[in-house]
Amino acid sequence: MILGVNVDHIATVRQSRKGIDPDPVMAATLAILGGADGITVHLREDRRHIQDRDLKMLKDFVPVELNMEMAATKEMISIAKKIKPDMVTLVPEKRQELTTEGGLDIKSQKKNISEAVKKLHVSGIPVSLFINPDFKDISLSKNIGSDMVEIHTGMYADAKGKRQEEEFIRIINAVKSAINIGLTVNAGHGLNYFNVSKIASIKGLRGLYIGHSIISRAVLVGIERAVREMKEVIGRASLHKQLNCGGI
Ligand code: PXP
């Protein structure tokens, strides 16, 4: 299972002073030394963290998968077509939100999202859609022609006890149905060192996309070690699954 490390929050610290430190490009390089299989950045319309320069430099420096998260807007599509990241993840974006809230509302945005997918495909860029663990959204994602989906794990991460178990079952069912109709499936949002194991034990998942918890730990122990420790937790859960003692 691959781990894509989101380095947006390194840029958040830099933008708090609008200076040059810390540099998300340098952080990405160290995350890769720690075992990151991919680097993710979200170029937001308001440029609150990642800047255009970061994306350009990451494209040149990053030898692993570069995943560009973006809203399905004309501006972002044109940037993606110029930079050509290894993949694009389309996400909903609201100016006031602290982080991405919920998956895409594919039903009401179908035309816009489907046109974005087509335009990105013309440039040979694979597209993933960030969606809630909901069968209707999975099926619409397939109809629209997306290559992958990323199942939103935020509700699972925020829930406790029985509610968390229910959210977990929703995610398992979503992963199964997405795989059954031929989509490649990833998951992410809100995952940390304590709640990631259950998600990493789900059969058929291609990868996990994690940002905040890794960067938070990195502030204390360094990014290379923070990534390595997350890889170890995910690796143990995957091994457990392979040995067939708990894989779901
Ligand atoms: N996946 C998507 C689509 C996201 O928007 C984010 C947050 O930027 C993440 C994963 C990572 O979430 P977190 O920072 O909570 O790990």
Coordinates of C-alpha atoms and ligand atoms in Angstrom, one line a residue:
M1 CA 0.0 0.0 0.0
I2 CA 1.4 3.4 -1.0
L3 CA 1.7 6.4 1.3
G4 CA 1.3 9.8 -0.2
V5 CA 2.5 12.5 2.1
N6 CA 0.7 15.9 1.9
V7 CA 3.2 18.7 2.6
D8 CA 0.7 21.6 2.5
H9 CA 1.2 22.4 6.2
I10 CA 4.9 23.0 5.7
A11 CA 3.8 25.8 3.4
T12 CA 1.2 27.0 6.0
V13 CA 4.1 27.7 8.4
R14 CA 6.1 29.5 5.7
Q15 CA 3.1 31.6 4.7
S16 CA 2.5 32.7 8.3
R17 CA 5.6 35.0 7.7
K18 CA 5.4 35.1 3.9
G19 CA 9.1 34.2 3.8
I20 CA 11.0 31.3 2.4
D21 CA 11.2 28.9 5.5
P22 CA 10.3 26.1 5.8
D23 CA 10.3 25.0 2.2
P24 CA 7.8 22.3 1.2
V25 CA 10.2 21.2 -1.6
M26 CA 12.9 20.4 1.0
A27 CA 10.3 18.7 3.2
A28 CA 9.2 16.6 0.3
T29 CA 12.7 15.5 -0.3
L30 CA 13.1 14.4 3.3
A31 CA 9.7 12.8 3.3
I32 CA 10.9 10.7 0.4
L33 CA 14.0 9.7 2.3
G34 CA 11.7 8.6 5.1
G35 CA 9.8 6.3 2.6
A36 CA 7.0 8.4 1.2
D37 CA 5.8 6.8 -2.0
G38 CA 4.2 10.0 -3.2
I39 CA 3.9 13.7 -2.4
T40 CA 0.6 15.6 -2.4
V41 CA 0.0 19.3 -2.6
H42 CA -3.2 21.2 -2.8
L43 CA -2.9 24.4 -4.9
R44 CA -5.8 26.4 -3.5
E45 CA -7.5 29.3 -5.3
D46 CA -6.5 31.6 -2.5
R47 CA -2.9 30.3 -2.4
R48 CA -3.1 30.1 1.4
H49 CA -0.3 27.6 1.6
I50 CA 1.2 26.0 -1.5
Q51 CA 2.3 28.5 -4.2
D52 CA 2.7 28.0 -7.9
R53 CA 6.4 28.0 -7.5
D54 CA 6.2 25.0 -5.1
L55 CA 4.3 23.0 -7.6
K56 CA 6.7 23.8 -10.4
M57 CA 9.7 22.9 -8.3
L58 CA 8.1 19.7 -6.9
K59 CA 7.5 18.6 -10.5
D60 CA 11.3 18.9 -11.1
F61 CA 12.5 17.5 -7.8
V62 CA 10.1 14.8 -6.8
P63 CA 11.1 11.3 -8.2
V64 CA 7.9 9.7 -6.7
E65 CA 4.3 10.2 -7.6
L66 CA 3.3 13.9 -7.5
N67 CA -0.4 14.3 -6.7
M68 CA -1.9 17.7 -7.3
E69 CA -5.1 18.3 -5.4
M70 CA -7.2 21.0 -6.9
A71 CA -10.7 22.4 -7.5
A72 CA -12.2 21.7 -10.9
T73 CA -11.8 25.3 -12.1
K74 CA -10.6 26.7 -15.4
E75 CA -7.5 28.3 -13.7
M76 CA -6.4 25.0 -12.0
I77 CA -7.0 22.9 -15.1
S78 CA -4.8 25.1 -17.1
I79 CA -2.0 25.0 -14.4
A80 CA -2.3 21.2 -14.2
K81 CA -2.0 20.9 -18.0
K82 CA 1.1 23.0 -17.9
I83 CA 2.8 21.3 -15.0
K84 CA 1.6 17.8 -15.7
P85 CA 1.7 16.2 -12.2
D86 CA 1.5 12.4 -12.1
M87 CA -2.1 12.6 -11.1
V88 CA -4.7 15.1 -10.1
T89 CA -7.2 14.7 -7.3
L90 CA -10.3 16.8 -7.7
V91 CA -11.6 18.1 -4.4
P92 CA -14.4 20.5 -3.3
E93 CA -13.0 23.9 -2.2
K94 CA -14.5 26.6 -0.1
R95 CA -12.7 29.7 0.9
Q96 CA -13.7 29.7 4.5
E97 CA -12.9 26.1 5.3
L98 CA -9.9 25.1 7.5
T99 CA -9.4 22.0 5.4
T100 CA -11.3 20.1 2.7
E101 CA -14.7 19.4 4.1
G102 CA -16.5 16.4 2.7
G103 CA -16.2 14.8 -0.6
L104 CA -17.3 16.2 -4.0
D105 CA -21.0 16.7 -4.6
I106 CA -20.7 14.9 -7.9
K107 CA -24.5 14.8 -8.6
S108 CA -24.9 18.6 -8.7
Q109 CA -21.5 19.3 -10.2
K110 CA -21.5 16.4 -12.8
K111 CA -21.1 18.6 -15.9
N112 CA -18.2 20.6 -14.4
I113 CA -16.4 17.6 -13.0
S114 CA -16.8 15.5 -16.0
E115 CA -15.4 18.3 -18.3
A116 CA -12.4 18.7 -16.0
V117 CA -11.8 14.9 -16.1
K118 CA -11.9 15.0 -19.9
K119 CA -9.6 18.0 -20.2
L120 CA -7.0 16.5 -17.9
H121 CA -7.2 13.2 -19.7
V122 CA -6.4 15.0 -23.0
S123 CA -3.1 15.9 -21.4
G124 CA -2.6 12.3 -20.2
I125 CA -3.1 13.1 -16.5
P126 CA -4.9 10.4 -14.5
V127 CA -7.7 11.7 -12.3
S128 CA -8.9 10.7 -8.9
L129 CA -12.1 12.1 -7.3
F130 CA -12.3 12.7 -3.6
I131 CA -15.7 11.3 -2.6
N132 CA -17.7 10.3 0.5
P133 CA -18.0 6.6 1.1
D134 CA -21.3 6.5 -0.8
F135 CA -22.3 4.1 -3.6
K136 CA -24.1 6.8 -5.7
D137 CA -20.9 8.9 -5.8
I138 CA -18.8 5.8 -6.6
S139 CA -21.1 4.9 -9.5
L140 CA -21.2 8.6 -10.8
S141 CA -17.3 8.7 -10.6
K142 CA -17.2 5.7 -12.8
N143 CA -19.7 7.2 -15.3
I144 CA -17.8 10.4 -15.4
G145 CA -14.7 8.5 -16.5
S146 CA -12.4 9.0 -13.5
D147 CA -9.5 6.6 -13.1
M148 CA -9.5 6.5 -9.3
V149 CA -11.4 7.6 -6.3
E150 CA -10.1 8.7 -2.9
I151 CA -12.6 7.7 -0.2
H152 CA -13.0 10.4 2.4
T153 CA -12.1 8.9 5.8
G154 CA -12.7 12.1 7.8
M155 CA -16.1 11.0 9.2
Y156 CA -14.4 7.8 10.4
A157 CA -11.5 9.8 11.9
D158 CA -13.8 12.2 13.8
A159 CA -16.2 9.6 15.1
K160 CA -15.8 7.6 18.4
G161 CA -16.9 4.1 19.5
K162 CA -19.9 2.6 17.8
R163 CA -20.2 5.5 15.4
Q164 CA -16.6 5.0 14.3
E165 CA -17.3 1.3 13.7
E166 CA -20.3 2.2 11.5
E167 CA -18.2 4.7 9.5
F168 CA -15.5 2.0 9.1
I169 CA -18.1 -0.4 7.7
R170 CA -19.3 2.3 5.3
I171 CA -15.7 2.7 4.1
I172 CA -15.2 -1.1 3.6
N173 CA -18.4 -1.3 1.6
A174 CA -17.4 1.7 -0.5
V175 CA -14.0 0.3 -1.2
K176 CA -15.5 -3.1 -2.2
S177 CA -18.1 -1.6 -4.6
A178 CA -15.6 0.8 -6.2
I179 CA -13.2 -2.0 -6.9
N180 CA -16.0 -4.2 -8.2
I181 CA -16.9 -1.6 -10.9
G182 CA -13.2 -1.2 -11.9
L183 CA -12.0 1.9 -10.1
T184 CA -8.6 2.1 -8.4
V185 CA -9.3 3.1 -4.8
N186 CA -7.4 5.2 -2.3
A187 CA -8.4 6.7 1.0
G188 CA -7.5 9.7 3.1
H189 CA -8.3 12.6 5.4
G190 CA -8.0 12.7 9.2
L191 CA -5.8 9.6 9.4
N192 CA -3.3 9.5 12.2
Y193 CA -0.9 7.0 13.9
F194 CA -3.7 5.6 16.0
N195 CA -6.6 5.3 13.6
V196 CA -4.8 4.4 10.4
S197 CA -4.3 0.6 11.0
K198 CA -8.0 -0.3 10.5
I199 CA -8.1 1.6 7.2
A200 CA -4.8 0.1 6.1
S201 CA -6.2 -3.4 6.8
I202 CA -8.9 -3.0 4.1
K203 CA -8.2 -5.3 1.2
G204 CA -7.7 -3.8 -2.3
L205 CA -6.9 -0.3 -1.2
R206 CA -4.1 1.2 -3.4
G207 CA -2.9 3.9 -1.1
L208 CA -3.4 6.4 1.7
Y209 CA -3.0 10.1 1.6
I210 CA -2.0 11.7 4.9
G211 CA -0.9 15.2 5.8
H212 CA -1.7 16.8 9.1
S213 CA -0.7 14.0 11.5
I214 CA 2.6 13.4 9.8
I215 CA 3.5 17.0 9.6
S216 CA 2.5 17.5 13.3
R217 CA 4.8 14.7 14.4
A218 CA 7.5 16.0 12.1
V219 CA 7.5 19.3 14.1
L220 CA 8.7 17.3 17.1
V221 CA 10.8 14.4 15.6
G222 CA 11.6 15.5 12.1
I223 CA 9.8 14.6 8.9
E224 CA 12.0 11.7 7.8
R225 CA 11.3 9.9 11.1
A226 CA 7.6 10.9 11.1
V227 CA 7.1 9.4 7.7
R228 CA 9.1 6.2 8.6
E229 CA 6.9 5.7 11.6
M230 CA 3.7 6.1 9.6
K231 CA 5.0 3.6 7.0
E232 CA 5.8 1.2 9.9
V233 CA 2.2 1.4 11.3
I234 CA 0.7 0.9 7.8
G235 CA 3.2 -1.9 7.0
R236 CA 2.2 -3.8 10.2
A237 CA -1.5 -3.5 9.3
S238 CA -0.8 -4.7 5.8
L239 CA 1.3 -7.6 7.0
H240 CA -1.5 -8.6 9.4
K241 CA -3.9 -8.6 6.4
Q242 CA -1.5 -10.7 4.3
L243 CA -1.2 -13.3 7.1
N244 CA -5.0 -13.3 7.0
C245 CA -5.5 -12.5 10.6
G246 CA -7.8 -9.5 10.4
G247 CA -7.8 -8.4 6.7
I248 CA -11.2 -7.1 5.8
Ligands
PXP1 N1 -6.9 13.8 1.0 C1 -7.5 14.9 0.6 C2 -8.3 14.9 -0.7 C3 -7.3 16.1 1.3 O1 -7.9 17.2 0.9 C4 -6.5 16.1 2.4 C5 -6.3 17.3 3.2 O2 -5.5 18.3 2.5 C6 -5.9 14.9 2.8 C7 -6.2 13.7 2.1 C8 -5.0 14.8 4.0 O3 -5.8 15.0 5.1 P1 -5.1 15.1 6.5 O4 -4.3 16.4 6.5 O5 -6.2 15.2 7.5 O6 -4.2 13.9 6.7

